[in-house]
Coordinates of C-alpha atoms in Angstrom, one line a residue:
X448 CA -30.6 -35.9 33.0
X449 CA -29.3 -37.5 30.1
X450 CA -25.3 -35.9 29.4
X451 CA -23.6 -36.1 25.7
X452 CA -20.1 -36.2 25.4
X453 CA -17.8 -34.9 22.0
X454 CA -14.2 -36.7 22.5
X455 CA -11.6 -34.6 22.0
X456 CA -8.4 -36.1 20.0
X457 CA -5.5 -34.5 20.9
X458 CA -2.4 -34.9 18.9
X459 CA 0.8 -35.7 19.9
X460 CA 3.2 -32.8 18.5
X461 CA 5.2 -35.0 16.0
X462 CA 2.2 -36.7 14.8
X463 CA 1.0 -35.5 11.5
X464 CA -2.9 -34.8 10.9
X465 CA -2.1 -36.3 7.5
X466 CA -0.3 -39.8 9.1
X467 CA -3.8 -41.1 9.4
X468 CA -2.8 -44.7 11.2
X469 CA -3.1 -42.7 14.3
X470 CA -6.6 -41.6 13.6
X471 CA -10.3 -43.6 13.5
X472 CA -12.3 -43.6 10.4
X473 CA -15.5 -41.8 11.2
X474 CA -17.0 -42.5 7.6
X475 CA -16.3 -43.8 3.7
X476 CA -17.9 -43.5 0.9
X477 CA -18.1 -42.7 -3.5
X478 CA -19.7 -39.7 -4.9
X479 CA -19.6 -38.6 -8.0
X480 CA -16.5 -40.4 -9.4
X481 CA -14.4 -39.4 -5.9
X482 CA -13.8 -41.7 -2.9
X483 CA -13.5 -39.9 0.3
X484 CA -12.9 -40.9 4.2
X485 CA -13.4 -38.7 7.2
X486 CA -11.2 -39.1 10.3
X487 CA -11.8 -38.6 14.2
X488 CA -9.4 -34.7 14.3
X489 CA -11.4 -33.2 11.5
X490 CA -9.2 -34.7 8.8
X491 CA -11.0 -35.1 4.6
X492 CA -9.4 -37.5 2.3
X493 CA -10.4 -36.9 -1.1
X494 CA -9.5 -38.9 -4.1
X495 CA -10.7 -40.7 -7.4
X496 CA -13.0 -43.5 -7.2
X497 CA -11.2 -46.7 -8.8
X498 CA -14.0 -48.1 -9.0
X499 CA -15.3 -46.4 -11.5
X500 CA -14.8 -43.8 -14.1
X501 CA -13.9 -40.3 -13.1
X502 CA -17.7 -38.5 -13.8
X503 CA -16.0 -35.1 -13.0
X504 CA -13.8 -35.4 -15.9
X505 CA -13.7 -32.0 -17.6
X506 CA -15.8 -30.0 -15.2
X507 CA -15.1 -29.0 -11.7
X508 CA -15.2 -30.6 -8.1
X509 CA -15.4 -28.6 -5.1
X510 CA -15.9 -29.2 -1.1
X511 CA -19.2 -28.0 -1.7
X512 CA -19.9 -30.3 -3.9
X513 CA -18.8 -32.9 -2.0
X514 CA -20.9 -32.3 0.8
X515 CA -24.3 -32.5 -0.9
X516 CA -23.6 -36.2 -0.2
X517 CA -25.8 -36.8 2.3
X518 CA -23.5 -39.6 3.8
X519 CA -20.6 -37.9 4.4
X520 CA -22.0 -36.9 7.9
X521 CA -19.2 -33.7 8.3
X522 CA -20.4 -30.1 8.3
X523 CA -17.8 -27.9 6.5
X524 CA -17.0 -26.2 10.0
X525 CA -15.8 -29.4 11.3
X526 CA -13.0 -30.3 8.4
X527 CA -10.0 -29.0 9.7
X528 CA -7.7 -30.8 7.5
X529 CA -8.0 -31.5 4.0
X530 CA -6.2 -33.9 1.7
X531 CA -6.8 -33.5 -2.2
X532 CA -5.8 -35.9 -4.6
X533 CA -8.1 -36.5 -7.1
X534 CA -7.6 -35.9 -10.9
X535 CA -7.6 -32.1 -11.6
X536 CA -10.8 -31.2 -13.7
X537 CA -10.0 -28.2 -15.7
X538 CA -12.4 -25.8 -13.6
X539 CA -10.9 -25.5 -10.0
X540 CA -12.4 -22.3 -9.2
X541 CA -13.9 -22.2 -5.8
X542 CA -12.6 -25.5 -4.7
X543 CA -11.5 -25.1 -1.2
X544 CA -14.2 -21.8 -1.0
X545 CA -14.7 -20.8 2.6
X546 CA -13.0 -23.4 4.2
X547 CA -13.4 -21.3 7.2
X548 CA -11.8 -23.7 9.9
X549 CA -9.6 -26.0 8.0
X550 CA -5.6 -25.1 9.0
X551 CA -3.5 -27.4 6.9
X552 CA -4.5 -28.1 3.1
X553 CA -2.4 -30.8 1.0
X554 CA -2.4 -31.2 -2.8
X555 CA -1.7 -34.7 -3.2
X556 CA 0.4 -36.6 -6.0
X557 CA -2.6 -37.6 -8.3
X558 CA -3.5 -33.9 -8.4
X559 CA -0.7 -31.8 -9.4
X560 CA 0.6 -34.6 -11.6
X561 CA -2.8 -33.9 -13.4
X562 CA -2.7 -30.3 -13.0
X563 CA -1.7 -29.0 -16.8
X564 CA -5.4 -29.3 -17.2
X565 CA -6.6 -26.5 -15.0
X566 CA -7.2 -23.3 -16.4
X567 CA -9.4 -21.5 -14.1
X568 CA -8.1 -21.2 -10.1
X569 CA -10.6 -18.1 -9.4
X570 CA -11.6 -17.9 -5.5
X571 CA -10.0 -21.6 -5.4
X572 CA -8.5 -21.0 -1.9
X573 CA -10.9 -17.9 -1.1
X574 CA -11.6 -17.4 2.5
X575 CA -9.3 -20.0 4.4
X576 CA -9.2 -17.9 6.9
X577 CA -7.8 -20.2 9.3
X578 CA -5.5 -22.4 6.8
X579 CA -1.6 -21.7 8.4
X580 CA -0.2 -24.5 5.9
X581 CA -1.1 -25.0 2.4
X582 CA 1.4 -27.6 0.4
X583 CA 1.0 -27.1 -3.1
X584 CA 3.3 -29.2 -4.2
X585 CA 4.3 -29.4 -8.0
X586 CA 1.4 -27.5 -8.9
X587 CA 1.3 -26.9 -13.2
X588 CA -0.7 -24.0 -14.0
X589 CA 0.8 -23.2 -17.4
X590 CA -2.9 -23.2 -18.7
X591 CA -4.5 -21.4 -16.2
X592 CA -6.0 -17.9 -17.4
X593 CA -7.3 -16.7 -14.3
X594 CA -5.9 -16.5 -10.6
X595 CA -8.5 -13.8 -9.1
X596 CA -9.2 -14.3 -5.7
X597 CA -6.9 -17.5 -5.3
X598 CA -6.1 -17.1 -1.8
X599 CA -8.6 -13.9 -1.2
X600 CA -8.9 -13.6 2.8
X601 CA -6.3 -16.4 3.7
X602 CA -5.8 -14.1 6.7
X603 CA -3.5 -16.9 8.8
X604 CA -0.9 -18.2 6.2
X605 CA 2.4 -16.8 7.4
X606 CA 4.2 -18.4 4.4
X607 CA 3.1 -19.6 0.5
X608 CA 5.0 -21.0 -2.2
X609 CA 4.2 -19.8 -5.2
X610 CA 7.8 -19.5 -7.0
X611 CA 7.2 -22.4 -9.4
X612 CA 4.1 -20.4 -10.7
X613 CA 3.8 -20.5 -14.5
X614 CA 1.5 -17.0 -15.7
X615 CA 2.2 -17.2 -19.2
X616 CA -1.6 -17.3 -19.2
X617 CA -2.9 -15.3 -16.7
X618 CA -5.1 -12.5 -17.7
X619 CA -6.7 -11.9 -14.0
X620 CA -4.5 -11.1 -10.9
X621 CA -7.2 -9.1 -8.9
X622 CA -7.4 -10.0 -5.6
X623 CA -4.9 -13.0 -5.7
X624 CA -3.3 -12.1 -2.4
X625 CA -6.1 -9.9 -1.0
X626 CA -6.2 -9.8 2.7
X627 CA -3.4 -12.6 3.3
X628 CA -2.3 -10.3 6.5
X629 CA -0.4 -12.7 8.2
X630 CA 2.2 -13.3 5.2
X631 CA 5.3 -12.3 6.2
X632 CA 7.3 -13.5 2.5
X633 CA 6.4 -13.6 -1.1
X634 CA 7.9 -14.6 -3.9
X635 CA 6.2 -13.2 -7.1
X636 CA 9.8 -12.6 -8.9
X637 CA 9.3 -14.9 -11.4
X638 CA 5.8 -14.7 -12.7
X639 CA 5.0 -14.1 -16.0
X640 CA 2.7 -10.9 -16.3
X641 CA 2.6 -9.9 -19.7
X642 CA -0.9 -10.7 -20.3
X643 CA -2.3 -9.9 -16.7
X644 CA -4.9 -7.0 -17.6
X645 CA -6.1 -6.5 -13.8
X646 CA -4.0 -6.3 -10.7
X647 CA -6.7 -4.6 -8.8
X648 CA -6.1 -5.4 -5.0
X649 CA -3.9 -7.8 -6.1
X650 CA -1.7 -7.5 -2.6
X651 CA -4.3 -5.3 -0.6
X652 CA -4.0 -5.5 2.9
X653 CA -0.7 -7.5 2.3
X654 CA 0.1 -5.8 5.7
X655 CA 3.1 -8.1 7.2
X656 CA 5.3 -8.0 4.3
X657 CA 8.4 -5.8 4.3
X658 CA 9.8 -6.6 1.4
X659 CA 8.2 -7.3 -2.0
X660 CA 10.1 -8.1 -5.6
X661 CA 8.3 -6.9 -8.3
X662 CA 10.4 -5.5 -10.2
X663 CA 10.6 -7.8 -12.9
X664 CA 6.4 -7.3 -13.5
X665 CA 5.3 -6.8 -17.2
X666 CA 2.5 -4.5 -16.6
X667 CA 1.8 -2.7 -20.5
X668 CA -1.1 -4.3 -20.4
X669 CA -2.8 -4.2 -17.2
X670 CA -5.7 -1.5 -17.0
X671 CA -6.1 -1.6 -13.7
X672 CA -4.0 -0.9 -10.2
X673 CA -6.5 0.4 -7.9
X674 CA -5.7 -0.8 -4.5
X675 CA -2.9 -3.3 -6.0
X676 CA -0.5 -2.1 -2.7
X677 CA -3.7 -0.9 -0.6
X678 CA -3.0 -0.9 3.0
X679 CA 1.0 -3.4 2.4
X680 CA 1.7 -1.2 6.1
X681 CA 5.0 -3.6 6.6
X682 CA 6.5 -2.9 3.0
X683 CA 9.6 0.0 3.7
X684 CA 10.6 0.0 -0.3
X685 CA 9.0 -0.5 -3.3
X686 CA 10.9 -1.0 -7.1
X687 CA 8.8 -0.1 -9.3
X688 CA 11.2 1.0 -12.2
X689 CA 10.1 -1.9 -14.9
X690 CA 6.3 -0.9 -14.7
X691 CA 4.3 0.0 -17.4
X692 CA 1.4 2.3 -16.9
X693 CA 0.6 3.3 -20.2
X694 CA -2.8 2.2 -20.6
X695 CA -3.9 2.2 -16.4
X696 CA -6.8 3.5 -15.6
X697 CA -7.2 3.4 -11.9
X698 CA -4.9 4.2 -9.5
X699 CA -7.4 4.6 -7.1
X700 CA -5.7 3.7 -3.5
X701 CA -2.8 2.3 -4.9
X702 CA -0.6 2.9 -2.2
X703 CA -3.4 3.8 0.5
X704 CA -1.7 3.3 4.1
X705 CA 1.4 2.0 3.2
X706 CA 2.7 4.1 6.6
X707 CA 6.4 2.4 6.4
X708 CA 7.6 3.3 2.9
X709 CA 10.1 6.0 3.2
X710 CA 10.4 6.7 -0.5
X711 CA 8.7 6.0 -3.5
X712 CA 10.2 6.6 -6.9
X713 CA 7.5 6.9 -10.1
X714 CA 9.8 8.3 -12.4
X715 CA 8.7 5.8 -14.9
X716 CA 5.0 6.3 -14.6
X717 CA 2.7 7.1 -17.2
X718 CA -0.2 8.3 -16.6
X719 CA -1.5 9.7 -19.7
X720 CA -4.6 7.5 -19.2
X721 CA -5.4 7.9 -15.7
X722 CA -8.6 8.5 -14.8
X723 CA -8.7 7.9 -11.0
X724 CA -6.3 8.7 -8.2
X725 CA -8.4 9.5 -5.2
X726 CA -6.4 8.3 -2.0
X727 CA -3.6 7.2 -4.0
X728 CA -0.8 8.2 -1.3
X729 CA -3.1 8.5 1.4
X730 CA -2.0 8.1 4.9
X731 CA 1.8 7.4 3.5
X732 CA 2.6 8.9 6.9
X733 CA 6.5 8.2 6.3
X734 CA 7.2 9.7 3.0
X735 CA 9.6 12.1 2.7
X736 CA 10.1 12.8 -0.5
X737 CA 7.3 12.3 -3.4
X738 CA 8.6 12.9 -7.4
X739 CA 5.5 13.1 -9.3
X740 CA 7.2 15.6 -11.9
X741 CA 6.6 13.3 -14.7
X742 CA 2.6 12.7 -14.3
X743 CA 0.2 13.7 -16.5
X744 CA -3.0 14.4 -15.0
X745 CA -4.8 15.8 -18.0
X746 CA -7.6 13.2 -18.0
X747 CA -8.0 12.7 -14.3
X748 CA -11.6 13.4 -13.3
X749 CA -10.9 12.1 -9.3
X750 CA -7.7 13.0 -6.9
X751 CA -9.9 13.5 -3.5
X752 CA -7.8 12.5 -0.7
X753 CA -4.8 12.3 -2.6
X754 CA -2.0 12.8 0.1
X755 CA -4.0 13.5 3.2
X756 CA -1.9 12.1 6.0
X757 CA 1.5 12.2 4.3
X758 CA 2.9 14.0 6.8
X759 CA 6.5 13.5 6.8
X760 CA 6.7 14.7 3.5
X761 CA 9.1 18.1 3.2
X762 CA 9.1 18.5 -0.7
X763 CA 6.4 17.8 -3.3
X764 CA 6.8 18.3 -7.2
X765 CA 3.7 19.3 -8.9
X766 CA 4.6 21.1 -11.7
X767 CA 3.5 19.1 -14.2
X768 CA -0.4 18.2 -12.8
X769 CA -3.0 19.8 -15.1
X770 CA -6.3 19.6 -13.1
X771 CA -8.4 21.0 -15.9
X772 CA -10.7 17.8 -15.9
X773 CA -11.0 17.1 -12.2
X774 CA -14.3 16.8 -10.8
X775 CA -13.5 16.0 -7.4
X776 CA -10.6 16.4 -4.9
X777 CA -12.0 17.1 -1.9
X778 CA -9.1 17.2 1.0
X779 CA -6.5 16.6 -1.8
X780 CA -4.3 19.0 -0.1
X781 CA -4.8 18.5 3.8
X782 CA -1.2 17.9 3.8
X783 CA -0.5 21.0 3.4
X784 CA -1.1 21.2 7.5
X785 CA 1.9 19.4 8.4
X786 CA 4.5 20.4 10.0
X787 CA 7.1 18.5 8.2
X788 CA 6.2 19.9 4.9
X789 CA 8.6 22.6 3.7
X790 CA 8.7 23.1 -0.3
X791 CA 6.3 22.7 -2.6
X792 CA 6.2 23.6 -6.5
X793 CA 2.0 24.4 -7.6
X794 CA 0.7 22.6 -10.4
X795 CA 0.4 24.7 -13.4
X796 CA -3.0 26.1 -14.7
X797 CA -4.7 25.2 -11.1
X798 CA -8.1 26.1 -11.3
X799 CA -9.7 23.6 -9.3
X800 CA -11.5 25.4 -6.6
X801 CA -11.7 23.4 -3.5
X802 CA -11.7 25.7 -0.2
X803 CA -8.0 24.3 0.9
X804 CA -6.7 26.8 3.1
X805 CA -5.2 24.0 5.2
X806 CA -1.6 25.8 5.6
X807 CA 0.0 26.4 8.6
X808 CA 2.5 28.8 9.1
X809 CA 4.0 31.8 6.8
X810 CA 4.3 30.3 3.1
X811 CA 6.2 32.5 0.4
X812 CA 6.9 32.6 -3.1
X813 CA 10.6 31.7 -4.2
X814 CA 12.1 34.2 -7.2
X815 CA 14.1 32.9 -9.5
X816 CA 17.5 32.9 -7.8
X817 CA 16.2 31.2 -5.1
X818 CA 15.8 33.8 -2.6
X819 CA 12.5 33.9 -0.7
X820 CA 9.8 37.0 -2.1
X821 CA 8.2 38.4 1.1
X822 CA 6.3 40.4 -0.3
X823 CA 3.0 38.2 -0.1
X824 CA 2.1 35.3 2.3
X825 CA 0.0 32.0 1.4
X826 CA -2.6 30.4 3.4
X827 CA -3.7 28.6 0.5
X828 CA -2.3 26.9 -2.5
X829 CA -1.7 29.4 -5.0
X830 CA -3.4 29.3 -8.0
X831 CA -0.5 29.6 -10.9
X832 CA -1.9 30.6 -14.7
X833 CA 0.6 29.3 -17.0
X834 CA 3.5 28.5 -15.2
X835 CA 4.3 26.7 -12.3
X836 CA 5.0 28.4 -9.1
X837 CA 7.7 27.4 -6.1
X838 CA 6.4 28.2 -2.5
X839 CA 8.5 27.6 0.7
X840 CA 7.6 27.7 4.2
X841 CA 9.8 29.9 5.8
X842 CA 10.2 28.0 9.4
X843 CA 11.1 24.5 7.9
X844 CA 14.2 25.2 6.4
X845 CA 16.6 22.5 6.6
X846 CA 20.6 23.6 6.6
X847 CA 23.2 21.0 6.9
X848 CA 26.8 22.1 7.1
X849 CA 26.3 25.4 8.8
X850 CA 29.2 27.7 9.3
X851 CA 29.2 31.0 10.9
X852 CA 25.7 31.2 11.2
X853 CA 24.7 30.6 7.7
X854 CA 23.5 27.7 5.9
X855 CA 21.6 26.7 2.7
X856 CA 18.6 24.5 2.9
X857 CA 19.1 21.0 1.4
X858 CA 15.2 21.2 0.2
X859 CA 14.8 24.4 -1.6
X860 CA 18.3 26.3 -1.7
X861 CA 17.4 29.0 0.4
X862 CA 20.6 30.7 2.0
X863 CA 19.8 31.5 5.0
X864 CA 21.5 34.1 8.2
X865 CA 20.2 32.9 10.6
X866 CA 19.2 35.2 13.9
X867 CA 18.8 37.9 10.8
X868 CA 15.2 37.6 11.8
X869 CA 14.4 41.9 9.9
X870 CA 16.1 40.4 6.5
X871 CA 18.2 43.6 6.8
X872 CA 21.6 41.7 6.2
X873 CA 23.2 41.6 9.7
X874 CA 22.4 40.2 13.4
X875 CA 21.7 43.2 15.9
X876 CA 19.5 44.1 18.9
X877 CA 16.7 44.8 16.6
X878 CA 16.4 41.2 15.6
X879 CA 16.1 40.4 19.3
X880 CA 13.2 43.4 19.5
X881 CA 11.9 42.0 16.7
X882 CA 11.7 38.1 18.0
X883 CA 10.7 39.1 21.4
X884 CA 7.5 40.9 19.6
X885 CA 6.4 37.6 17.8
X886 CA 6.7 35.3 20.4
X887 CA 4.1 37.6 22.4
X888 CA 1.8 37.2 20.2
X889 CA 2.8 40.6 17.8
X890 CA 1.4 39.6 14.2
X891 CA 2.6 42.6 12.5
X892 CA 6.0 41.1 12.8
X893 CA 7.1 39.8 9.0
X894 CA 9.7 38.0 10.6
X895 CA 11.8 35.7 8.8
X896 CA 11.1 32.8 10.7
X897 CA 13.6 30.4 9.3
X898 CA 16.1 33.1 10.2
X899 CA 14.2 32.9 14.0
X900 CA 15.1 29.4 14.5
X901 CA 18.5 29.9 15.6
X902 CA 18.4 26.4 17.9
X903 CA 17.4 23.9 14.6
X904 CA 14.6 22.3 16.3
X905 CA 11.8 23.3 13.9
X906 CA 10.1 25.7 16.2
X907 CA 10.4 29.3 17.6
X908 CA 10.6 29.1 21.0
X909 CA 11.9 31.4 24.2
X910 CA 14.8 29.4 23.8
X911 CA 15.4 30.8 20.2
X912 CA 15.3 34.7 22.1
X913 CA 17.9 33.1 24.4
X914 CA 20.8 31.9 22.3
X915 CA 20.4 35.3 20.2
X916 CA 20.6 37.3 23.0
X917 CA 23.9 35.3 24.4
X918 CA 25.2 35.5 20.9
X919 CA 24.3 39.5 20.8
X920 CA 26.0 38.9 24.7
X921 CA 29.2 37.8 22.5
X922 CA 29.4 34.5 24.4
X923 CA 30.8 31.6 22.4
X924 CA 27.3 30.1 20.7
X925 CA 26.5 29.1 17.0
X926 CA 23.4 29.9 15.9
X927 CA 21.5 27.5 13.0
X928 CA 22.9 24.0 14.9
X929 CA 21.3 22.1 17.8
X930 CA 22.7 23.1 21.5

């Protein structure tokens, strides 16, 4: 048989791909008013052609276009290396597009020093899946108007310079960042927003950052949002104090499984134009706290799926949601289920009527001092009229400073005796009667189940029965405070 062999070039590991006196020329050639040379390790050196005239002048250049030269005898799955230094036409969209394999990419001299004629960089990097180092150099984009997709799907660069970014232009930020999963820093404090109109996806799937400034963003006149923080799992804290949503549209998974953020403050929200929310907090599944007191939800047609998953949250504020115009919201309150949730004030004027009876445990009313009405229990989200209404659940209560037994809940106020489990004012045998009932399964027993939990472990348990009954026993126990 007759045996081909591919030689492998192996590097030595302070050898640059780029320091090509170490590598064999495989091929040279002209096209189109570029010069180019492949090497041995997979390496493309592009420039102009001084030769002749630059015939791209004014138009674009891309890989692709490169390789219709029929000389050039490299697939684009075998560059691995790219060197770019010709003149920078003004149309560099798609440039580098689906440079599946290549891992380092160089801007050379000749092109940024030409680079205040670009003013397109749409998909330019898109789909450098593999690319770990990109050098852009001193990269002038001060007349660029659109940077969607730039580096869509660069799924392997760990690191990106873009500080020196001028986006005085920019109109498009969709999807500039969009599946870059493997960044672990950012810096996107200095750009100019103020004409962006679309940061749809703009750091979707984002999911190794932890931190992200963008607190200095211009957004009045972006429309969109939907997905901009989509699935940023990595990111614990968000400041979003300086944004503008006055005339957003979608909100659409704009902060879909972003499971490490704590806390999320959009005070400064307006949503007076928002149409769509649908899994806008879904899967937050470390949110505590969520103030969305200020949003108006008049014109929102779409909140299915809203906060499904957020299951460390213990209050929620919606008071001010009107839900008049929504068409669908299916699952919208599946949080309701967990086990962390404690307080919740009802949107005012709920009528939506989606079969939600997703809540677990005894939920009541709170008056208007504070005290809890037990009178009626919830299994479902109450509908309210005119007026906004305050529900607790009564086993979640939260008491910190506890002395003598009693404590008030840091979440709703609720002053609570505990081991009064009958609400009758005082801590007798008939509370232990009473207990003993409900953990065997009695469901007649209204017992005040905060009250119950005399061990602070967010359960009633045997062990609850126990400490009342050595507290009733006058032994020297505390009830409301972890053993």
């Amino acid at each position: 048989g007759v045996f081909k062999f591919s030689p492998i070039t192996v590097m030595a590991a302070d050898v640059s791909p780029f320091d090509t006196a170490h590598f064999a020329v495989t091929g040279t050639g002209n096209y189109k008013g570029v010069s180019w040379t492949t090497f041995e390790h997979g390496l493309l050196w592009v420039g102009d052609d001084k030769s002749g005239e630059t015939s791209y002048s004014g138009n674009s250049f891309t890989v692709d276009t490169l390789l219709q030269d029929t000389r050039i005898g490299l697939k684009k799955e075998d560059i691995k290396y790219i060197a770019w230094d010709i003149t920078a036409p003004k149309d560099c969209s798609s440039t580098f597009y689906n440079c599946s394999n290549v891992v380092e990419l160089v801007l050379g001299g000749t092109f940024t020093g030409t680079s205040s004629n670009i003013t397109t960089m749409g998909f330019m990097f898109y789909g450098c899946k593999s690319m770990k180092l990109c050098v852009l150099g001193n990269l002038n984009t001060g007349k660029v108007t659109s940077m969607y997709c730039m580096f869509d799907n660069c799924s392997s660069l760990t690191s990106l310079d873009v500080s020196g970014f001028d986006t005085g232009k920019v109109t498009s930020m969709s999807y500039m960042f969009n599946g870059c999963s493997s960044l672990t820093s950012l810096d996107v404090s200095g750009f100019d927003t103020g004409k962006v109109n679309s940061m749809s996806h703009m750091f979707n799937g984002c999911s190794s950052l932890t931190s992200l400034d963008v607190s200095s963003f211009d957004t009045s006149n972006v429309t969109d949002m939907y997905a901009m923080f989509n699935k940023c799992s990595s990111l614990t804290s968000l400041d979003l104090n300086s944004f503008d949503t006055c005339n957003v549209t979608y909100m659409s998974h704009m902060f879909n499984e972003c499971s490490s953020l704590t806390s999320l403050d959009l005070r400064s929200f307006d949503t007076v134009n928002v149409k769509y929310m649908p899994y806008m907090f879904y899967k937050c599944s470390n949110l505590t706290s969520l103030d969305l007191s200020g949003f108006d939800t008049g014109n929102v047609i779409d909140m299915s799926y809203m906060f499904y998953d957020t299951n460390s949250l213990k209050k929620l504020d919606l008071s001010s949601f009107d839900m008049s115009k929504l068409q669908a919201g299916n699952n919208m309150f599946s949080f309701l289920k967990s086990s962390s949730l404690h307080y919740i004030i009802a949107p005012a004027n709920y009528t939506y009527k989606e079969d939600h009876t997703y809540m677990t445990g005894r939920w009541y009313k709170l008056s208007d001092t504070g005290s809890i009405c037990r009178d009626e229990i919830f299994t479902s989200l109450p509908g309210t009229g005119d007026h906004s209404i305050e529900i607790v659940r009564d086993a979640n209560h939260e008491c910190a400073n506890v002395t003598d037994g009693i404590g008030v809940c840091s979440i709703c106020n609720v002053s609570i005796m505990f081991g009064d489990n009958n609400d009758d004012g005082k801590i007798n045998i008939s509370d232990a009667v009473m207990l003993k009932k409900y953990l065997a399964g009695d469901t007649t027993m209204m017992i005040n189940e905060g009250a119950a939990n005399v061990n602070a472990d967010a359960k009633i348990s045997i062990e609850d029965a126990v400490k009342l009954m050595k507290k009733l026993a006058g032994m020297d126990v505390e009830l409301g405070v972890a053993d």
